[in-house]
Amino acid sequence: MIARFVAVSNKRPEMSKDSNVQNEHIQKNQVPALEADKTLQCKINTLANHFRSQFNVSPSFFVRVPGRVNIIGEHIDYCGYAVCPMAIEQFILVALAASEKNEFRITNLDPKYEDYQCRDFKGISNRKIEDSNGGPDWHKYFLCGVKGILEAIPKEKIPSGMLAAVWGNIPANSGLSSSSALVSAAALSTVRLSQYSISKEELATISASAERYIGTQGGGMDQAIAFLGKAGSAKLIEFNPLRATDITLPQNAVFVIAHSLVCHNKASTSDFNLRVAECRLAAQMIAKKRIVNWKAIQKLIDIQKRLGKSLEDMSEIVVMDLKEDPYSLDEIREVLETSNEELATYSIKSMFSPTQKYKLRERALHVYQEAARVIAFREVNEDTSIEENDKFRQLGSLMSESHSSLSKLYECSHPQVDALVNAALDCGALGARLTGAGWGGCVVAITTRNNVHTFVEALKEKFYRNLDLGGAALKDLVFPTEPYQGAAIYNF
Ligand code: ADP
Ligand code: NG1
């Protein structure tokens, strides 16, 4: 159970300087309650009308949680390494009210997402959120967030029931973190209904664990930036403990998001979990070779710390300790001197075919080199002695190298994503890479403020001209983005 750190009292305490500082700290750590601007208010009103039409009562508050674009540091959060995302303007909005009955009812403004209800709201904490073929139903992501909070708060704080209406404009299955925005919004909605106080960091951590109920073993990047995102600033997100530090990007830098027109639902295939398992196995195989208790090693960062080596040293160790060819399960069992049962408990943790091959060397090399690129990206940004043109060139190269590694070593790109990255570079981007889990989805490109318009128009012409856009507007497929505010609550 998590600690409650805001004591509710009717009596206003005497304020010392110290308690002022403490209160400021507590407020900084809480999800803010904000006033909606005109555009958001419009959406709030539309969602409120839908809510009333479904539930015959008015919502009592709204939560808004943004998607994110990851600028650099892909597929390394679950290995323990820092990443560099920023929250984006697109978001999930939820309208909420408590229900006096022990029920859960959820509806979506978009009719393609079917309404769902169940009787036992309180029982969600004990429910298994099972997977289904072809990807989970949308309401299951919401249930993950609810379940995460119901497990974390005291029993007496559990709300009687919940009525919720959802709307969102983060392109789904596209690497911009629509699923985590939905899970995090559900967690925030539940905690706000319970009137229990939980810091942004704790909410991020609970939401990250809760999303694993859907079946994918992600890191905590998406939920962290959803809560800790800040307008005007990309963040370096570090784990264990979770920390978010501002990254000051060059003032003239603009990041453009472009959709490859290929969608991929992470939870509908084993691709994502296979990468997580390969990284864990790579770390354990290195541990075994270097006489470290392999069962105590879960992440590539664990073995790096245990050996006390630099990231560059780790790349060399990977090449020395792991063979080039993929490993079979038999070979892994032999090296680790273990059984299938132990592998299922300590290493693989998902169901894969017995004939599955594991590409340990390539995956581990990507992770250590990508972690080093994140450090370099931050250092280039902070280095005031680098002239602006050179800074752009270096940042762009790091992003493009990241893509090449994701495509070749991590094999999580897609031919259409590679084509989009190349088109972006041909149209004058200084660097471009896939963002998010991959196997489709979006790319992020870096350009300058002066060139952004020309770049976007050129890319529309070069990449999208002869493609079937499936009814989407070009402005929603390729657009510049700015770092946006993290999650917020809006009273009604
Ligand atoms: P992403 O990379 O966007 O996080 P995922 O494949 O992990 O993509 O998850 C996307 C899933 O999240 C969708 O298939 C859908 O179930 C859910 N989702 C996303 N946006 C919405 C929305 N606006 N309303 C309801 N469900 C949504
Ligand atoms: P997407 O699918 O883009 O939201 C996923 C993981 C992240 C991270 C990235 C790859 C979840 C919820 N998200 O993001 O933690 O591992 O892939 O960098 O699993």
Coordinates of C-alpha atoms and ligand atoms in Angstrom, one line a residue:
M1 CA 0.0 0.0 0.0
I2 CA 1.3 3.5 -0.7
A3 CA 1.8 6.3 1.8
R4 CA -0.8 9.0 2.1
F5 CA 1.0 12.3 2.5
V6 CA -1.6 15.0 2.5
A7 CA -3.4 15.0 5.9
V8 CA -7.0 16.3 5.6
S9 CA -7.8 18.7 8.4
N10 CA -10.4 21.4 8.8
K11 CA -8.1 23.4 11.0
R12 CA -5.6 25.5 9.1
P13 CA -2.2 24.9 10.6
E14 CA 0.2 27.7 11.5
M15 CA 2.4 28.1 8.6
S16 CA 6.2 28.1 9.2
K17 CA 8.6 28.8 6.4
D18 CA 9.4 25.1 6.4
S19 CA 5.8 24.0 6.1
N20 CA 5.4 26.5 3.2
V21 CA 8.3 24.9 1.4
Q22 CA 6.9 21.4 2.2
N23 CA 3.4 22.4 0.9
E24 CA 4.9 23.8 -2.2
H25 CA 6.8 20.5 -2.7
I26 CA 3.6 18.5 -2.1
Q27 CA 1.7 20.6 -4.6
K28 CA 4.4 20.3 -7.2
N29 CA 4.1 16.5 -6.8
Q30 CA 0.4 16.4 -7.3
V31 CA -1.5 16.3 -10.6
P32 CA -2.6 20.0 -11.0
A33 CA -6.3 21.1 -11.3
L34 CA -6.3 23.5 -14.2
E35 CA -8.8 25.8 -16.0
A36 CA -9.6 24.6 -19.5
D37 CA -8.8 26.8 -22.4
K38 CA -11.4 27.5 -25.1
T39 CA -10.6 24.6 -27.3
L40 CA -10.5 22.1 -24.5
Q41 CA -13.7 23.6 -23.0
C42 CA -15.4 22.8 -26.3
K43 CA -14.3 19.2 -26.1
I44 CA -15.3 19.0 -22.4
N45 CA -18.8 20.3 -23.3
T46 CA -19.2 17.7 -26.0
L47 CA -18.1 14.9 -23.8
A48 CA -20.3 16.2 -20.9
N49 CA -23.3 16.0 -23.3
H50 CA -22.5 12.5 -24.3
F51 CA -22.0 11.6 -20.6
R52 CA -25.4 13.0 -19.7
S53 CA -27.1 11.2 -22.6
Q54 CA -25.6 7.9 -21.4
F55 CA -25.9 8.1 -17.7
N56 CA -28.6 10.8 -17.0
V57 CA -26.4 12.7 -14.6
S58 CA -23.7 15.3 -15.1
P59 CA -20.0 14.5 -14.8
S60 CA -18.3 16.0 -11.7
F61 CA -14.8 16.4 -13.1
F62 CA -12.6 15.5 -16.1
V63 CA -9.0 14.2 -16.5
R64 CA -6.8 14.9 -19.4
V65 CA -3.7 12.8 -20.1
P66 CA -1.4 13.4 -23.1
G67 CA 0.3 11.0 -25.5
R68 CA 4.1 11.3 -26.0
V69 CA 6.7 11.3 -28.6
N70 CA 10.0 9.7 -27.6
I71 CA 12.9 11.7 -29.1
I72 CA 15.6 9.2 -28.4
G73 CA 16.1 6.1 -26.2
E74 CA 13.9 3.4 -27.7
H75 CA 13.4 -0.1 -26.2
I76 CA 15.7 0.7 -23.3
D77 CA 13.3 1.8 -20.5
Y78 CA 12.5 -1.9 -19.6
C79 CA 16.3 -2.5 -19.5
G80 CA 16.6 0.2 -16.9
Y81 CA 18.1 3.0 -19.0
A82 CA 17.1 6.7 -19.3
V83 CA 14.9 7.9 -22.2
C84 CA 14.1 11.3 -23.7
P85 CA 10.4 11.8 -24.4
M86 CA 8.1 14.8 -24.4
A87 CA 4.4 15.0 -23.9
I88 CA 2.4 16.0 -27.0
E89 CA -0.7 18.0 -27.6
Q90 CA -2.9 15.0 -28.4
F91 CA -4.6 13.5 -25.4
I92 CA -7.2 11.2 -23.7
L93 CA -10.0 13.0 -22.0
V94 CA -12.3 11.3 -19.4
A95 CA -15.5 12.7 -17.9
L96 CA -16.3 11.1 -14.5
A97 CA -18.9 10.8 -11.8
A98 CA -19.2 8.5 -8.8
S99 CA -22.0 6.0 -8.9
E100 CA -23.9 5.1 -5.7
K101 CA -24.2 1.5 -6.9
N102 CA -21.3 -1.0 -7.0
E103 CA -21.0 -0.7 -10.8
F104 CA -18.6 0.3 -13.5
R105 CA -20.0 1.8 -16.7
I106 CA -17.8 3.2 -19.5
T107 CA -18.7 4.8 -22.9
N108 CA -16.7 6.4 -25.7
L109 CA -17.5 9.3 -27.9
D110 CA -16.1 7.3 -30.8
P111 CA -18.7 4.6 -31.6
K112 CA -16.0 2.2 -32.8
Y113 CA -15.1 1.7 -29.1
E114 CA -18.1 -0.2 -27.7
D115 CA -19.7 0.7 -24.3
Y116 CA -18.9 -1.7 -21.4
Q117 CA -20.4 -2.2 -18.0
C118 CA -20.0 -4.6 -15.1
R119 CA -21.7 -4.9 -11.8
D120 CA -18.9 -5.3 -9.3
F121 CA -16.7 -2.1 -9.4
K122 CA -15.0 -2.9 -6.1
G123 CA -14.2 -6.5 -7.4
I124 CA -12.1 -5.1 -10.3
S125 CA -9.1 -5.2 -7.9
N126 CA -9.4 -9.1 -7.9
R127 CA -10.2 -9.5 -11.5
K128 CA -7.8 -11.0 -14.1
I129 CA -7.7 -8.8 -17.1
E130 CA -7.2 -11.5 -19.6
D131 CA -5.8 -11.1 -23.1
S132 CA -7.8 -11.8 -26.2
N133 CA -6.9 -12.7 -29.8
G134 CA -6.4 -9.8 -32.1
G135 CA -5.6 -7.4 -29.3
P136 CA -7.5 -6.6 -26.1
D137 CA -10.8 -4.7 -26.1
W138 CA -10.3 -1.0 -25.4
H139 CA -12.1 -1.0 -22.0
K140 CA -9.5 -3.5 -20.7
Y141 CA -6.8 -0.8 -20.8
F142 CA -9.1 1.3 -18.6
L143 CA -9.7 -1.6 -16.3
C144 CA -5.9 -1.9 -15.9
G145 CA -5.7 1.6 -14.5
V146 CA -8.7 1.2 -12.2
K147 CA -7.3 -2.1 -10.9
G148 CA -3.9 -0.6 -10.2
I149 CA -5.3 2.1 -8.0
L150 CA -7.9 -0.1 -6.2
E151 CA -5.0 -2.4 -5.2
A152 CA -2.9 0.6 -4.0
I153 CA -5.4 2.6 -1.9
P154 CA -6.9 1.7 1.5
K155 CA -10.1 -0.3 1.3
E156 CA -12.2 2.4 3.0
K157 CA -11.2 4.8 0.2
I158 CA -12.4 2.6 -2.6
P159 CA -15.3 4.5 -4.4
S160 CA -18.7 2.8 -4.5
G161 CA -18.8 2.8 -8.3
M162 CA -17.7 4.7 -11.5
L163 CA -19.4 6.3 -14.5
A164 CA -16.9 7.3 -17.2
A165 CA -17.0 8.7 -20.7
V166 CA -13.8 8.8 -22.9
W167 CA -12.6 10.7 -25.9
G168 CA -9.2 10.8 -27.4
N169 CA -7.2 12.0 -30.4
I170 CA -3.9 10.3 -30.0
P171 CA -3.5 8.1 -33.1
A172 CA -4.0 4.5 -31.7
N173 CA -1.5 1.7 -32.3
S174 CA 1.0 4.2 -33.6
G175 CA 3.8 4.5 -31.0
L176 CA 2.5 7.8 -29.5
S177 CA 1.4 6.0 -26.3
S178 CA -2.4 6.1 -26.7
S179 CA -2.7 3.0 -24.5
S180 CA -0.7 4.4 -21.6
A181 CA -2.6 7.7 -21.8
L182 CA -5.8 5.6 -21.4
V183 CA -4.4 3.5 -18.6
S184 CA -2.9 6.5 -16.8
A185 CA -6.2 8.5 -17.3
A186 CA -8.1 5.5 -15.7
A187 CA -5.7 5.5 -12.7
L188 CA -6.0 9.3 -12.2
S189 CA -9.8 9.1 -12.6
T190 CA -10.0 6.4 -9.9
V191 CA -7.7 8.1 -7.5
R192 CA -9.5 11.4 -7.9
L193 CA -12.9 9.7 -7.3
S194 CA -11.4 8.1 -4.1
Q195 CA -10.2 11.5 -2.9
Y196 CA -7.0 9.8 -1.9
S197 CA -3.8 11.7 -2.5
I198 CA -1.0 10.1 -4.6
S199 CA 2.0 11.9 -6.1
K200 CA 2.6 12.1 -9.8
E201 CA 5.6 9.8 -9.5
E202 CA 3.6 7.2 -7.6
L203 CA 0.7 7.5 -10.2
A204 CA 3.3 6.9 -13.0
T205 CA 4.7 3.9 -11.2
I206 CA 1.3 2.4 -10.5
S207 CA 0.1 3.0 -14.0
A208 CA 3.2 1.4 -15.5
S209 CA 2.7 -1.8 -13.4
A210 CA -1.0 -1.8 -14.1
E211 CA -0.6 -1.6 -17.8
R212 CA 1.3 -4.9 -17.6
Y213 CA -2.0 -6.6 -16.7
I214 CA -2.9 -6.2 -20.4
G215 CA 0.0 -8.7 -21.2
T216 CA 2.8 -6.5 -22.4
Q217 CA 5.9 -6.1 -20.2
G218 CA 6.7 -2.5 -21.0
G219 CA 9.0 -0.1 -19.1
G220 CA 7.7 3.0 -17.4
M221 CA 8.5 5.7 -20.0
D222 CA 5.0 6.4 -21.3
Q223 CA 3.3 6.7 -17.9
A224 CA 6.2 8.7 -16.5
I225 CA 6.0 11.4 -19.2
A226 CA 2.2 11.3 -19.1
F227 CA 2.3 12.5 -15.5
L228 CA 5.7 14.4 -15.4
G229 CA 5.5 16.1 -18.8
K230 CA 6.0 19.9 -18.8
A231 CA 5.1 22.5 -21.4
G232 CA 8.2 23.7 -23.2
S233 CA 10.5 21.0 -22.1
A234 CA 11.5 17.5 -23.2
K235 CA 12.4 15.3 -20.2
L236 CA 15.2 12.9 -19.4
I237 CA 13.3 10.1 -17.6
E238 CA 15.5 8.0 -15.4
F239 CA 14.3 4.9 -13.5
N240 CA 14.9 3.4 -10.1
P241 CA 14.1 5.8 -8.6
L242 CA 11.9 7.5 -11.1
R243 CA 13.2 11.0 -11.9
A244 CA 12.4 13.5 -14.7
T245 CA 14.9 16.3 -15.6
D246 CA 14.3 19.0 -18.1
I247 CA 16.3 18.7 -21.4
T248 CA 16.8 22.1 -22.9
L249 CA 16.6 21.6 -26.7
P250 CA 18.0 24.3 -29.1
Q251 CA 15.5 27.1 -29.2
N252 CA 15.3 26.8 -33.0
A253 CA 14.6 23.0 -33.0
V254 CA 11.3 21.6 -34.1
F255 CA 10.2 18.0 -33.9
V256 CA 7.9 16.7 -36.6
I257 CA 5.8 13.6 -36.2
A258 CA 4.8 11.6 -39.3
H259 CA 2.6 8.5 -39.5
S260 CA 3.8 5.6 -41.6
L261 CA 0.1 4.5 -42.2
V262 CA 0.9 1.1 -40.7
C263 CA -0.7 0.4 -37.3
H264 CA 0.5 -2.2 -34.9
N265 CA -1.2 -3.2 -31.6
K266 CA 1.6 -4.2 -29.2
A267 CA -0.6 -6.5 -27.2
S268 CA -1.8 -8.4 -30.3
T269 CA 1.5 -10.1 -31.1
S270 CA 4.4 -11.5 -29.1
D271 CA 7.0 -9.2 -30.8
F272 CA 7.3 -6.8 -27.9
N273 CA 7.5 -9.4 -25.1
L274 CA 10.0 -11.4 -27.1
R275 CA 12.4 -8.3 -27.2
V276 CA 11.9 -7.9 -23.4
A277 CA 12.8 -11.6 -22.9
E278 CA 15.8 -11.4 -25.2
C279 CA 17.2 -8.5 -23.3
R280 CA 16.7 -10.3 -20.0
L281 CA 18.3 -13.5 -21.3
A282 CA 21.3 -11.5 -22.8
A283 CA 21.9 -10.0 -19.3
Q284 CA 21.6 -13.4 -17.6
M285 CA 23.9 -15.2 -20.1
I286 CA 26.6 -12.5 -19.6
A287 CA 26.1 -12.9 -15.8
K288 CA 26.6 -16.6 -16.0
K289 CA 29.7 -16.3 -18.1
R290 CA 31.2 -13.8 -15.6
I291 CA 30.3 -15.9 -12.5
V292 CA 27.5 -13.6 -11.3
N293 CA 24.3 -15.1 -9.9
W294 CA 22.3 -14.9 -13.1
K295 CA 18.9 -15.4 -11.4
A296 CA 19.5 -12.1 -9.6
I297 CA 19.9 -10.3 -12.9
Q298 CA 16.7 -9.1 -14.6
K299 CA 17.9 -6.1 -16.8
L300 CA 20.8 -5.2 -18.9
I301 CA 21.6 -2.3 -16.5
D302 CA 21.8 -4.8 -13.6
I303 CA 24.7 -6.7 -15.1
Q304 CA 26.4 -3.4 -16.2
K305 CA 26.2 -2.2 -12.6
R306 CA 27.3 -5.5 -11.2
L307 CA 30.4 -5.6 -13.4
G308 CA 31.1 -1.9 -12.9
K309 CA 31.7 -1.3 -16.6
S310 CA 31.0 1.6 -18.9
L311 CA 28.4 1.3 -21.7
E312 CA 31.2 1.1 -24.2
D313 CA 32.8 -1.7 -22.3
M314 CA 29.4 -3.5 -22.2
S315 CA 29.2 -3.5 -26.0
E316 CA 32.6 -5.2 -26.1
I317 CA 31.5 -7.7 -23.5
V318 CA 28.4 -8.5 -25.5
V319 CA 30.5 -9.3 -28.6
M320 CA 32.9 -11.5 -26.5
D321 CA 30.2 -13.3 -24.5
L322 CA 27.3 -13.8 -26.9
K323 CA 27.5 -15.6 -30.2
E324 CA 26.4 -14.0 -33.4
D325 CA 23.9 -16.7 -34.4
P326 CA 20.5 -16.8 -32.6
Y327 CA 20.2 -19.1 -29.6
S328 CA 17.8 -21.9 -29.4
L329 CA 16.0 -22.7 -26.1
D330 CA 18.2 -25.8 -25.7
E331 CA 21.4 -23.7 -26.0
I332 CA 20.2 -21.1 -23.5
R333 CA 19.3 -23.9 -21.0
E334 CA 22.7 -25.4 -21.5
V335 CA 24.7 -22.2 -20.9
L336 CA 22.6 -21.3 -17.9
E337 CA 22.6 -24.9 -16.6
T338 CA 19.0 -24.6 -15.9
S339 CA 15.6 -26.1 -16.5
N340 CA 12.6 -25.0 -18.6
E341 CA 10.7 -24.3 -15.3
E342 CA 13.4 -22.0 -14.0
L343 CA 13.6 -20.2 -17.4
A344 CA 9.9 -19.6 -17.3
T345 CA 10.2 -18.1 -13.8
Y346 CA 13.4 -16.0 -14.0
S347 CA 13.9 -15.3 -17.7
I348 CA 11.3 -15.8 -20.4
K349 CA 8.1 -15.0 -18.5
S350 CA 5.9 -15.2 -21.6
M351 CA 4.7 -18.0 -23.9
F352 CA 6.8 -18.4 -27.0
S353 CA 7.0 -21.3 -29.4
P354 CA 9.5 -24.0 -28.3
T355 CA 11.3 -23.5 -31.7
Q356 CA 11.6 -19.7 -31.0
K357 CA 15.2 -18.4 -31.7
Y358 CA 16.6 -15.7 -29.5
K359 CA 18.9 -13.0 -31.0
L360 CA 20.7 -12.0 -27.8
R361 CA 23.8 -10.3 -29.3
E362 CA 22.0 -7.9 -31.5
R363 CA 19.4 -6.9 -28.9
A364 CA 21.9 -6.3 -26.2
L365 CA 24.2 -4.3 -28.5
H366 CA 21.3 -2.1 -29.5
V367 CA 20.4 -1.4 -25.8
Y368 CA 23.9 -0.5 -24.7
Q369 CA 24.6 1.7 -27.7
E370 CA 21.1 3.4 -27.5
A371 CA 21.7 4.1 -23.8
A372 CA 25.0 5.8 -24.8
R373 CA 23.2 7.8 -27.5
V374 CA 20.8 9.2 -24.9
I375 CA 23.7 10.4 -22.8
A376 CA 25.4 11.9 -25.9
F377 CA 22.1 13.6 -26.9
R378 CA 21.8 15.2 -23.5
E379 CA 25.5 16.3 -23.5
V380 CA 25.2 17.8 -26.9
N381 CA 22.1 19.8 -25.8
E382 CA 23.9 21.0 -22.7
D383 CA 27.2 21.9 -24.4
T384 CA 27.1 25.7 -24.8
S385 CA 30.4 25.6 -26.7
I386 CA 28.9 23.8 -29.7
E387 CA 27.8 26.2 -32.5
E388 CA 24.1 25.8 -33.4
N389 CA 24.5 24.3 -36.8
D390 CA 26.9 21.7 -35.5
K391 CA 24.5 21.0 -32.6
F392 CA 21.7 20.3 -35.0
R393 CA 24.0 18.1 -37.1
Q394 CA 25.0 16.0 -34.0
L395 CA 21.5 15.7 -32.6
G396 CA 20.2 14.7 -36.0
S397 CA 22.9 12.0 -36.5
L398 CA 22.2 10.5 -33.1
M399 CA 18.5 10.2 -34.0
S400 CA 19.3 8.6 -37.4
E401 CA 21.8 6.2 -35.8
S402 CA 19.1 5.2 -33.4
H403 CA 16.8 4.4 -36.2
S404 CA 19.3 2.4 -38.0
S405 CA 20.0 0.3 -34.9
L406 CA 16.3 -0.2 -34.3
S407 CA 15.8 -1.3 -37.9
K408 CA 18.9 -3.6 -38.1
L409 CA 19.8 -4.8 -34.6
Y410 CA 16.4 -4.6 -32.9
E411 CA 14.3 -5.5 -36.0
C412 CA 11.3 -3.5 -34.8
S413 CA 10.9 -1.3 -37.8
H414 CA 8.8 -1.9 -40.9
P415 CA 9.6 -1.3 -44.6
Q416 CA 7.1 1.6 -44.7
V417 CA 8.6 3.2 -41.5
D418 CA 12.1 2.9 -43.1
A419 CA 10.8 4.5 -46.3
L420 CA 9.3 7.3 -44.2
V421 CA 12.6 7.9 -42.4
N422 CA 14.4 8.0 -45.7
A423 CA 11.8 10.4 -47.2
A424 CA 12.1 12.7 -44.2
L425 CA 15.9 12.8 -44.6
D426 CA 15.5 13.4 -48.4
C427 CA 13.2 16.3 -47.6
G428 CA 15.8 18.0 -45.4
A429 CA 15.3 16.6 -41.9
L430 CA 18.5 16.7 -39.9
G431 CA 17.7 13.3 -38.4
A432 CA 14.7 10.9 -38.2
R433 CA 13.8 7.8 -36.4
L434 CA 10.9 5.6 -35.5
T435 CA 9.3 6.5 -32.2
G436 CA 7.6 4.2 -29.7
A437 CA 7.5 0.4 -29.9
G438 CA 7.6 0.2 -33.8
W439 CA 6.6 -2.5 -36.2
G440 CA 4.7 0.4 -37.8
G441 CA 3.5 3.6 -36.3
C442 CA 5.1 7.0 -36.3
V443 CA 8.5 8.6 -36.9
V444 CA 10.0 11.7 -35.4
A445 CA 12.2 14.0 -37.4
I446 CA 14.2 17.0 -36.3
T447 CA 14.3 20.2 -38.3
T448 CA 14.7 24.0 -37.7
R449 CA 12.0 26.5 -37.0
N450 CA 12.9 28.3 -40.3
N451 CA 12.6 25.1 -42.4
V452 CA 9.7 23.4 -40.7
H453 CA 7.0 24.5 -43.1
T454 CA 9.0 23.7 -46.2
F455 CA 9.9 20.3 -44.7
V456 CA 6.4 19.3 -43.8
E457 CA 5.0 20.3 -47.3
A458 CA 7.9 18.4 -49.0
L459 CA 7.2 15.3 -46.9
K460 CA 3.5 15.4 -47.7
E461 CA 4.3 15.5 -51.3
K462 CA 7.1 12.9 -51.3
F463 CA 5.7 10.2 -49.0
Y464 CA 2.0 10.5 -48.9
R465 CA 1.1 11.7 -52.4
N466 CA 0.5 8.2 -53.9
L467 CA -0.7 6.4 -50.7
D468 CA -4.2 5.6 -49.6
L469 CA -4.6 7.7 -46.5
G470 CA -7.6 5.7 -45.3
G471 CA -9.7 8.8 -45.0
A472 CA -7.2 10.6 -42.6
A473 CA -6.4 14.2 -43.2
L474 CA -2.8 14.9 -44.1
K475 CA -2.5 17.5 -41.3
D476 CA -3.2 14.7 -38.8
L477 CA -0.6 12.4 -40.4
V478 CA 2.3 14.8 -40.4
F479 CA 2.6 17.7 -38.0
P480 CA 5.1 19.7 -35.9
T481 CA 4.9 19.2 -32.2
E482 CA 5.9 21.1 -29.0
P483 CA 6.5 19.7 -25.5
Y484 CA 3.1 19.8 -23.7
Q485 CA 1.9 19.8 -20.1
G486 CA 1.4 16.4 -18.4
A487 CA -1.8 15.0 -16.9
A488 CA -4.3 17.5 -15.4
I489 CA -7.7 17.5 -13.7
Y490 CA -10.5 19.9 -14.7
N491 CA -13.4 20.6 -12.4
F492 CA -16.9 20.9 -13.9
Ligands
ADP1 P1 0.0 2.9 -28.7 O1 1.3 2.7 -29.3 O2 -0.8 4.0 -29.2 O3 0.1 2.9 -27.2 P2 -1.1 0.2 -28.4 O4 -1.1 -0.8 -29.5 O5 -0.2 -0.1 -27.3 O6 -0.8 1.6 -29.1 O7 -2.6 0.4 -27.8 C1 -3.6 1.1 -28.4 C2 -4.9 0.6 -27.9 O8 -5.4 1.6 -26.9 C3 -6.0 0.7 -28.9 O9 -6.1 -0.5 -29.7 C4 -7.3 0.9 -28.0 O10 -7.7 -0.4 -27.5 C5 -6.8 1.8 -26.9 N1 -7.1 3.2 -27.3 C6 -6.3 4.1 -27.8 N2 -6.9 5.3 -27.9 C7 -8.2 5.1 -27.5 C8 -9.4 5.9 -27.5 N3 -9.4 7.2 -27.9 N4 -10.5 5.4 -27.0 C9 -10.5 4.1 -26.6 N5 -9.4 3.3 -26.6 C10 -8.3 3.8 -27.1
NG1_2 P1 4.4 2.4 -27.1 O1 4.0 1.1 -27.7 O2 5.0 3.3 -28.1 O3 3.4 3.1 -26.3 C1 6.2 0.9 -25.8 C2 6.3 0.7 -24.3 C3 7.4 1.6 -23.7 C4 8.7 1.5 -24.4 C5 8.5 1.6 -25.9 C6 9.8 1.4 -26.7 C7 4.3 0.1 -23.0 C8 3.1 0.6 -22.4 N1 5.1 1.0 -23.7 O4 5.7 2.1 -26.1 O5 7.6 1.4 -22.3 O6 9.4 0.3 -24.1 O7 7.5 0.7 -26.4 O8 10.7 2.3 -26.4 O9 4.6 -1.1 -23.0

